[in-house]
Structures are given as C-alpha cells and as structure tokens.
Amino acid sequence: WRQAKHMRRRQEFFVKAKKSAAKPRHVCAVCGVTSDDSPKMLFRYCSKCAGQQCYCPEHIQDHVHVTEELAGK
C-alpha cells in the first residue's frame, strides 16, 4: 500500500515539474523577451508597478508604471 501511494505521489510531482519547466521564469512586460531566449540577461522587477511586473535592462528605466486600473484591463 505504501509503495503504491509513493509511486502515485512521485508521478504527480513529475507532472507538475514538467509543466512548470515549460514556461520561462522571466518575461519582459514591454518587449516579451524571456529568460529562455537570453539566459545571461538580468531581469528586474519594478517596485512601483502593481503586481509582479518583470522588465529587461533595456526597458526597466523608461517603462510606464502599471497601476491597479491598468492591471485590471
């Protein structure tokens, strides 16, 4: 019984891990470049924007800040 339970949990873990590995970790909110496209690029998050807005080094300085009204649209 324990071995069957362990195998089921293990299979569920691998399915979740495979799904999470499919999407990139960082995506620039302006240009859409991902951490998979440029693995050496350092992405930053804006503390003034609503939510978790990620930006590449090129767009972090001159982006339009996302407010609660813009985040909902």
XYZ file of N, CA and C in Angstrom:
219
model
N 0.827 -1.193 0.000
C 0.000 0.000 0.000
C 0.876 1.263 0.000
N 1.874 1.280 0.847
C 2.749 2.448 0.909
C 3.498 2.676 -0.401
N 3.924 1.594 -1.014
C 4.668 1.727 -2.259
C 3.770 2.290 -3.365
N 2.522 1.865 -3.437
C 1.595 2.387 -4.441
C 1.328 3.871 -4.202
N 1.168 4.252 -2.956
C 0.941 5.653 -2.610
C 2.168 6.492 -2.982
N 3.337 5.982 -2.706
C 4.583 6.668 -3.033
C 4.718 6.848 -4.545
N 4.414 5.845 -5.312
C 4.533 5.921 -6.767
C 3.555 6.946 -7.345
N 2.357 7.022 -6.803
C 1.366 7.988 -7.280
C 1.838 9.411 -6.991
N 2.340 9.646 -5.779
C 2.852 10.976 -5.425
C 4.042 11.352 -6.295
N 4.885 10.394 -6.584
C 6.060 10.642 -7.417
C 5.651 11.024 -8.839
N 4.673 10.333 -9.395
C 4.193 10.639 -10.737
C 3.560 12.033 -10.784
N 2.784 12.386 -9.765
C 2.170 13.708 -9.705
C 3.240 14.800 -9.632
N 4.293 14.560 -8.875
C 5.383 15.518 -8.764
C 6.048 15.739 -10.115
N 6.336 14.684 -10.850
C 6.996 14.814 -12.139
C 6.112 15.522 -13.155
N 4.802 15.319 -13.098
C 3.889 16.023 -13.999
C 3.907 17.516 -13.696
N 3.871 17.891 -12.422
C 3.923 19.303 -12.035
C 5.265 19.929 -12.421
N 6.337 19.205 -12.210
C 7.666 19.716 -12.541
C 7.810 19.934 -14.044
N 7.258 19.056 -14.829
C 7.341 19.183 -16.278
C 6.546 20.395 -16.762
N 5.370 20.646 -16.170
C 4.560 21.798 -16.550
C 5.246 23.097 -16.174
N 5.838 23.166 -14.994
C 6.487 24.402 -14.565
C 7.767 24.659 -15.352
N 8.420 23.637 -15.820
C 9.647 23.806 -16.595
C 9.343 24.301 -18.008
N 8.114 24.144 -18.473
C 7.765 24.534 -19.827
C 7.680 26.052 -19.986
N 7.278 26.794 -18.950
C 7.148 28.237 -19.081
C 8.432 28.918 -18.598
N 8.798 30.029 -19.243
C 10.029 30.726 -18.835
C 9.874 31.385 -17.471
N 10.967 31.552 -16.793
C 10.952 32.134 -15.450
C 10.694 33.635 -15.490
N 11.315 34.347 -16.443
C 11.165 35.797 -16.567
C 10.720 36.157 -17.978
N 9.772 37.099 -18.076
C 9.316 37.614 -19.369
C 9.193 39.127 -19.240
N 9.846 39.864 -20.119
C 9.766 41.323 -20.089
C 8.351 41.752 -20.455
N 7.769 42.641 -19.666
C 6.399 43.102 -19.889
C 6.289 44.011 -21.110
N 7.386 44.575 -21.585
C 7.354 45.500 -22.724
C 7.641 44.771 -24.035
N 8.792 44.133 -24.125
C 9.198 43.531 -25.402
C 8.933 42.031 -25.491
N 8.720 41.369 -24.368
C 8.395 39.945 -24.386
C 9.585 39.013 -24.428
N 10.798 39.535 -24.326
C 11.981 38.667 -24.307
C 11.949 37.829 -23.023
N 12.339 36.567 -23.121
C 12.261 35.663 -21.981
C 13.645 35.263 -21.503
N 13.672 34.681 -20.327
C 14.932 34.190 -19.778
C 15.430 32.978 -20.558
N 14.543 32.317 -21.286
C 14.970 31.207 -22.136
C 15.658 31.727 -23.403
N 15.188 32.870 -23.921
C 15.795 33.471 -25.110
C 17.196 33.984 -24.813
N 17.341 34.665 -23.688
C 18.628 35.261 -23.288
C 18.955 34.849 -21.865
N 19.588 33.704 -21.668
C 19.829 33.218 -20.313
C 20.778 34.086 -19.487
N 21.638 34.893 -20.127
C 22.579 35.728 -19.381
C 22.014 37.104 -19.036
N 20.813 37.424 -19.547
C 20.212 38.731 -19.290
C 19.681 38.791 -17.854
N 19.897 39.917 -17.206
C 19.432 40.107 -15.833
C 18.095 40.838 -15.847
N 17.037 40.171 -15.459
C 15.714 40.769 -15.420
C 15.491 41.418 -14.064
N 14.710 42.494 -14.048
C 14.413 43.228 -12.826
C 12.899 43.387 -12.681
N 12.461 43.541 -11.428
C 11.054 43.781 -11.120
C 10.907 45.205 -10.611
N 9.886 45.903 -11.062
C 9.650 47.285 -10.661
C 8.853 47.303 -9.360
N 9.358 48.035 -8.377
C 8.686 48.119 -7.083
C 7.524 49.101 -7.107
N 7.460 49.982 -8.099
C 6.388 50.974 -8.187
C 5.185 50.472 -8.984
N 5.344 49.391 -9.712
C 4.246 48.835 -10.513
C 3.376 47.908 -9.665
N 2.112 47.814 -10.044
C 1.189 46.911 -9.364
C 1.468 45.480 -9.827
N 1.530 44.563 -8.895
C 1.794 43.169 -9.232
C 3.269 42.902 -9.468
N 3.549 41.791 -10.060
C 4.922 41.383 -10.347
C 5.238 41.672 -11.813
N 5.661 42.897 -12.107
C 5.997 43.286 -13.469
C 7.497 43.134 -13.677
N 7.874 42.280 -14.611
C 9.270 41.979 -14.894
C 9.707 42.749 -16.144
N 10.927 43.290 -16.119
C 11.453 44.065 -17.241
C 12.897 43.675 -17.518
N 13.274 43.768 -18.797
C 14.663 43.560 -19.186
C 15.436 44.841 -18.883
N 16.762 44.810 -18.890
C 17.553 46.010 -18.563
C 17.287 47.184 -19.507
N 16.897 46.910 -20.727
C 16.634 47.968 -21.699
C 15.363 48.753 -21.360
N 14.372 48.093 -20.765
C 13.084 48.735 -20.518
C 12.804 49.089 -19.060
N 13.644 48.700 -18.131
C 13.374 48.972 -16.718
C 13.428 50.466 -16.419
N 14.253 51.218 -17.120
C 14.415 52.639 -16.827
C 13.302 53.521 -17.404
N 12.716 53.149 -18.532
C 11.782 54.048 -19.209
C 10.414 53.420 -19.501
N 9.943 52.561 -18.629
C 8.622 51.957 -18.846
C 7.531 52.785 -18.171
N 6.295 52.567 -18.602
C 5.143 53.214 -17.977
C 4.733 52.343 -16.799
N 4.626 52.934 -15.611
C 4.286 52.174 -14.409
C 2.858 51.659 -14.487
N 2.678 50.404 -14.151
C 1.375 49.765 -14.175
C 0.683 50.044 -12.856
N -0.526 50.611 -12.923
C -1.307 50.877 -11.724
C -2.404 49.831 -11.590
N -3.178 49.905 -10.544
C -4.261 48.943 -10.333
C -5.282 49.003 -11.469
N -5.569 50.215 -11.995
C -6.547 50.358 -13.086
C -6.038 49.699 -14.362
N -4.754 49.888 -14.655
C -4.174 49.303 -15.869
C -3.982 47.803 -15.733
N -3.732 47.317 -14.540
C -3.507 45.880 -14.333
C -4.791 45.094 -14.570
N -5.944 45.688 -14.274
C -7.217 45.001 -14.439
C -7.675 44.888 -15.867
N -7.148 45.729 -16.758
C -7.573 45.735 -18.176
C -6.858 44.701 -18.976
